[in-house]
Short mmCIF file of C-alpha atoms in Angstrom, two decimals:
data_model
loop_
_atom_site.label_atom_id
_atom_site.label_comp_id
_atom_site.label_asym_id
_atom_site.label_seq_id
_atom_site.Cartn_x
_atom_site.Cartn_y
_atom_site.Cartn_z
CA GLN A 1 -142.34 119.71 111.94
CA VAL A 2 -143.55 116.53 113.56
CA GLN A 3 -147.30 116.33 114.02
CA LEU A 4 -149.73 113.73 115.20
CA VAL A 5 -153.29 114.62 114.35
CA GLN A 6 -156.12 112.47 115.73
CA SER A 7 -159.63 112.07 114.53
CA GLY A 8 -162.55 113.70 116.36
CA ALA A 9 -164.68 112.99 119.32
CA GLU A 10 -166.83 109.89 119.37
CA MET A 11 -170.00 108.92 121.34
CA LYS A 12 -170.84 105.22 121.49
CA LYS A 13 -173.25 102.96 123.17
CA PRO A 14 -172.12 100.12 125.34
CA GLY A 15 -171.11 97.07 123.41
CA ALA A 16 -170.27 99.02 120.31
CA SER A 17 -166.78 99.50 118.84
CA VAL A 18 -164.87 102.69 118.19
CA GLN A 19 -162.01 103.48 115.83
CA VAL A 20 -159.63 106.39 116.40
CA SER A 21 -157.09 107.54 113.88
CA CYS A 22 -153.70 109.17 114.21
CA LYS A 23 -152.14 110.78 111.15
CA ALA A 24 -148.37 111.37 111.45
CA SER A 25 -146.32 113.83 109.51
CA GLY A 26 -142.81 115.38 109.62
CA TYR A 27 -140.80 112.22 110.02
CA THR A 28 -140.39 108.79 108.47
CA PHE A 29 -143.61 107.09 109.41
CA THR A 30 -142.28 103.53 109.14
CA SER A 31 -139.23 104.07 111.24
CA HIS A 32 -140.74 104.75 114.80
CA SER A 33 -143.33 103.01 116.81
CA LEU A 34 -146.60 104.68 117.70
CA HIS A 35 -148.20 104.15 121.11
CA TRP A 36 -151.69 104.59 122.52
CA VAL A 37 -152.25 106.07 125.94
CA ARG A 38 -155.65 106.79 127.49
CA GLN A 39 -156.82 109.04 130.31
CA ALA A 40 -160.16 108.31 132.03
CA PRO A 41 -161.71 110.97 134.20
CA GLY A 42 -159.83 111.23 137.56
CA GLN A 43 -157.60 108.29 136.60
CA ARG A 44 -153.87 108.06 135.80
CA LEU A 45 -152.54 107.88 132.29
CA GLU A 46 -152.71 104.20 130.98
CA TRP A 47 -150.57 102.71 128.25
CA MET A 48 -152.61 100.54 125.92
CA GLY A 49 -149.87 99.31 123.58
CA ALA A 50 -147.90 100.15 120.52
CA ILE A 51 -147.65 99.36 116.80
CA ASN A 52 -144.56 99.24 114.56
CA PRO A 53 -145.82 100.99 111.43
CA GLY A 54 -142.93 99.39 109.46
CA ASN A 55 -144.10 95.81 109.70
CA GLY A 56 -147.53 96.21 111.38
CA ASN A 57 -146.64 94.19 114.40
CA SER A 58 -148.34 95.29 117.64
CA LYS A 59 -147.78 94.82 121.39
CA TYR A 60 -150.80 95.20 123.55
CA SER A 61 -151.26 95.71 127.32
CA GLN A 62 -152.69 92.55 128.85
CA LYS A 63 -155.49 94.58 130.09
CA PHE A 64 -156.72 95.47 126.57
CA GLN A 65 -155.40 92.40 124.70
CA ASP A 66 -158.74 90.87 123.92
CA ARG A 67 -160.47 94.08 122.89
CA VAL A 68 -158.10 96.27 121.07
CA THR A 69 -156.53 96.12 117.60
CA PHE A 70 -153.96 98.56 116.16
CA THR A 71 -153.57 98.70 112.32
CA ARG A 72 -151.82 101.16 110.00
CA ASP A 73 -152.01 102.56 106.48
CA THR A 74 -148.60 103.34 105.29
CA SER A 75 -149.89 105.20 102.20
CA ALA A 76 -151.71 107.59 104.42
CA ASN A 77 -149.08 107.71 107.30
CA THR A 78 -151.92 106.85 109.61
CA VAL A 79 -152.43 104.48 112.46
CA PHE A 80 -155.76 103.23 113.73
CA MET A 81 -156.86 102.06 117.19
CA GLU A 82 -160.04 99.95 117.35
CA LEU A 83 -161.59 99.20 120.78
CA ARG A 84 -164.44 96.67 120.87
CA SER A 85 -167.15 95.81 123.40
CA LEU A 86 -167.15 99.30 124.91
CA ARG A 87 -168.29 99.83 128.38
CA SER A 88 -168.74 102.98 130.42
CA GLU A 89 -165.30 102.60 131.96
CA ASP A 90 -163.79 103.14 128.53
CA THR A 91 -165.01 106.77 128.49
CA ALA A 92 -161.69 108.60 128.27
CA VAL A 93 -159.44 110.79 126.17
CA TYR A 94 -157.24 108.60 123.90
CA PHE A 95 -153.76 109.88 122.82
CA CYS A 96 -151.40 108.57 120.23
CA THR A 97 -147.79 109.36 121.00
CA ASN A 98 -144.26 108.28 119.94
CA PRO A 99 -140.71 108.13 121.24
CA LEU A 100 -139.13 109.99 118.36
CA SER A 101 -136.06 111.89 119.55
CA PHE A 102 -134.89 110.58 122.92
CA GLY A 103 -133.78 107.37 124.46
CA GLY A 104 -135.50 105.22 126.85
CA ASN A 105 -138.88 105.17 125.15
CA ALA A 106 -139.67 108.68 126.24
CA PHE A 107 -142.80 110.02 124.42
CA ASP A 108 -141.88 113.43 123.04
CA TYR A 109 -144.77 113.92 120.46
CA TRP A 110 -148.45 113.55 121.28
CA GLY A 111 -151.62 113.89 119.38
CA GLN A 112 -154.25 116.29 120.57
CA GLY A 113 -156.31 113.55 122.08
CA THR A 114 -159.65 112.14 121.13
CA GLN A 115 -162.59 112.01 123.59
CA VAL A 116 -164.56 108.81 123.44
CA THR A 117 -167.71 108.75 125.48
CA VAL A 118 -169.59 105.46 126.16
CA SER A 119 -173.14 106.03 127.27
CA SER A 120 -176.53 104.42 126.74
CA ASP B 1 -146.68 95.29 136.36
CA ILE B 2 -144.52 98.06 137.87
CA VAL B 3 -146.42 100.21 140.16
CA MET B 4 -145.66 104.02 140.22
CA THR B 5 -146.45 106.07 143.25
CA GLN B 6 -146.24 109.88 143.28
CA SER B 7 -146.47 112.24 146.13
CA PRO B 8 -147.92 114.61 146.93
CA VAL B 9 -151.16 114.39 145.07
CA SER B 10 -151.69 118.11 145.30
CA LEU B 11 -149.02 120.78 145.58
CA PRO B 12 -149.95 124.42 146.24
CA VAL B 13 -146.98 126.73 145.62
CA THR B 14 -146.26 130.38 145.98
CA PRO B 15 -144.71 131.89 142.89
CA GLY B 16 -140.92 132.11 143.15
CA GLU B 17 -140.75 129.28 145.60
CA PRO B 18 -139.33 125.89 144.92
CA ALA B 19 -141.36 122.73 144.44
CA SER B 20 -140.55 119.05 144.71
CA ILE B 21 -142.38 115.90 143.49
CA SER B 22 -141.51 112.41 144.48
CA CYS B 23 -141.93 109.25 142.33
CA ARG B 24 -141.33 105.77 143.55
CA SER B 25 -141.41 102.51 141.53
CA SER B 26 -142.06 99.05 142.75
CA GLN B 27 -139.08 97.74 140.92
CA SER B 28 -135.77 99.24 139.93
CA LEU B 29 -135.88 101.22 136.71
CA LEU B 30 -132.12 100.99 136.09
CA HIS B 31 -131.58 99.56 132.61
CA GLY B 32 -128.45 97.60 131.76
CA ASN B 33 -127.11 100.55 129.77
CA GLY B 34 -126.81 102.49 132.99
CA TYR B 35 -129.84 104.80 132.43
CA ASN B 36 -133.02 104.90 134.44
CA TYR B 37 -136.06 104.53 132.23
CA LEU B 38 -138.00 107.09 134.28
CA HIS B 39 -139.62 110.07 132.47
CA TRP B 40 -141.44 113.17 133.68
CA TYR B 41 -144.38 114.87 131.87
CA LEU B 42 -146.38 118.02 132.50
CA GLN B 43 -150.00 118.13 131.35
CA LYS B 44 -151.27 121.70 131.22
CA PRO B 45 -154.98 122.13 131.69
CA GLY B 46 -156.87 120.89 128.55
CA ARG B 47 -153.59 119.85 126.82
CA SER B 48 -151.74 116.76 126.04
CA PRO B 49 -148.86 115.77 128.17
CA GLN B 50 -145.45 117.16 127.23
CA LEU B 51 -142.10 115.67 128.01
CA LEU B 52 -140.10 117.53 130.64
CA ILE B 53 -137.35 115.09 131.63
CA HIS B 54 -136.24 111.84 130.24
CA LEU B 55 -134.03 109.08 131.48
CA GLY B 56 -134.34 110.43 135.04
CA SER B 57 -132.39 113.63 134.77
CA ILE B 58 -132.03 114.93 131.15
CA ARG B 59 -134.10 117.90 130.25
CA ALA B 60 -136.05 117.60 127.04
CA SER B 61 -135.49 120.31 124.33
CA GLY B 62 -136.73 123.76 125.24
CA VAL B 63 -137.49 122.89 128.79
CA PRO B 64 -136.43 125.72 131.09
CA ASP B 65 -133.47 124.95 133.43
CA ARG B 66 -135.53 125.56 136.58
CA PHE B 67 -136.70 122.10 136.02
CA SER B 68 -134.38 119.22 137.17
CA GLY B 69 -134.79 115.47 137.83
CA SER B 70 -132.82 113.28 140.03
CA GLY B 71 -132.80 109.74 141.51
CA SER B 72 -131.97 106.15 140.58
CA GLY B 73 -133.34 102.75 141.02
CA THR B 74 -136.72 103.07 142.61
CA ASP B 75 -136.71 106.66 143.97
CA PHE B 76 -136.94 109.69 141.80
CA THR B 77 -137.53 113.44 142.35
CA LEU B 78 -138.64 116.29 139.98
CA ARG B 79 -137.74 119.75 141.28
CA ILE B 80 -138.69 123.21 140.14
CA SER B 81 -136.29 125.77 141.50
CA ARG B 82 -138.69 128.79 141.29
CA VAL B 83 -142.33 128.17 140.27
CA VAL B 84 -143.87 130.56 137.80
CA ALA B 85 -147.63 130.75 136.89
CA GLU B 86 -147.04 128.68 133.60
CA ASP B 87 -145.91 125.72 135.67
CA VAL B 88 -149.53 125.01 136.65
CA GLY B 89 -150.82 121.64 135.66
CA VAL B 90 -150.56 117.89 136.47
CA TYR B 91 -147.11 116.27 136.59
CA HIS B 92 -146.73 112.61 135.79
CA CYS B 93 -143.98 110.20 136.11
CA MET B 94 -143.78 107.17 133.77
CA GLN B 95 -141.60 104.12 133.67
CA ALA B 96 -140.63 102.78 130.30
CA LEU B 97 -138.40 99.98 131.35
CA GLN B 98 -140.90 97.18 130.70
CA THR B 99 -144.26 96.84 129.21
CA PRO B 100 -146.91 97.73 130.14
CA TYR B 101 -145.42 101.12 130.60
CA THR B 102 -147.11 102.60 133.78
CA PHE B 103 -147.68 106.11 135.14
CA GLY B 104 -147.88 107.61 138.53
CA GLN B 105 -151.24 108.98 139.69
CA GLY B 106 -150.26 112.48 138.96
CA THR B 107 -149.38 115.59 141.12
CA ARG B 108 -151.43 118.71 140.55
CA LEU B 109 -149.40 121.84 141.02
CA GLU B 110 -151.41 125.04 141.64
CA ILE B 111 -150.45 128.57 142.46
CA LYS B 112 -151.24 129.85 145.91
#
């Protein structure tokens, strides 16, 4: 069955970088985009961008364009999200998700979420 | 960016009663293929969001038929015909017509 398994919780200081991984299984990794969505406390869900694991091309939300990079390791069926220059407002749960089964870019599979806490 | 606005923010419901959530977008979500790129998710406490309805009105696999979605263009509604305890959580609408994909602020359904 399809699974997206994310790396564990991270605690970082302001100005640092964090990398979150998302390991996919149960489908052809290179055939479907993987997206990143975050949820800060009390805030709405926020789309950060997506990567095409087939060719490595990424599309980023303009809000994060300068600070985020998505990469992939096709040998490990894993996608990575790196967020740099962290600030307290980046404290959030980060999800990977993909539109696998349905049309209209509907996200039908989600990782379990990774808590990232930014605090001095 | 397309702005998504949900109402109400909080929705207390008696079990067995119906519930309705509104989602409005700042631009039409009607794709050239005739489908509305509007999706509904339920996020149960402590869990990841799960897809309920896609393309405005199509239930995802395994979603009970008490859930229904309707609307077109900029105005959408999620209805639950008879609420049960397991429906508790935060309901989110999301537009996926253009990037950045954007979400409503969420509607928290609670049992009275």
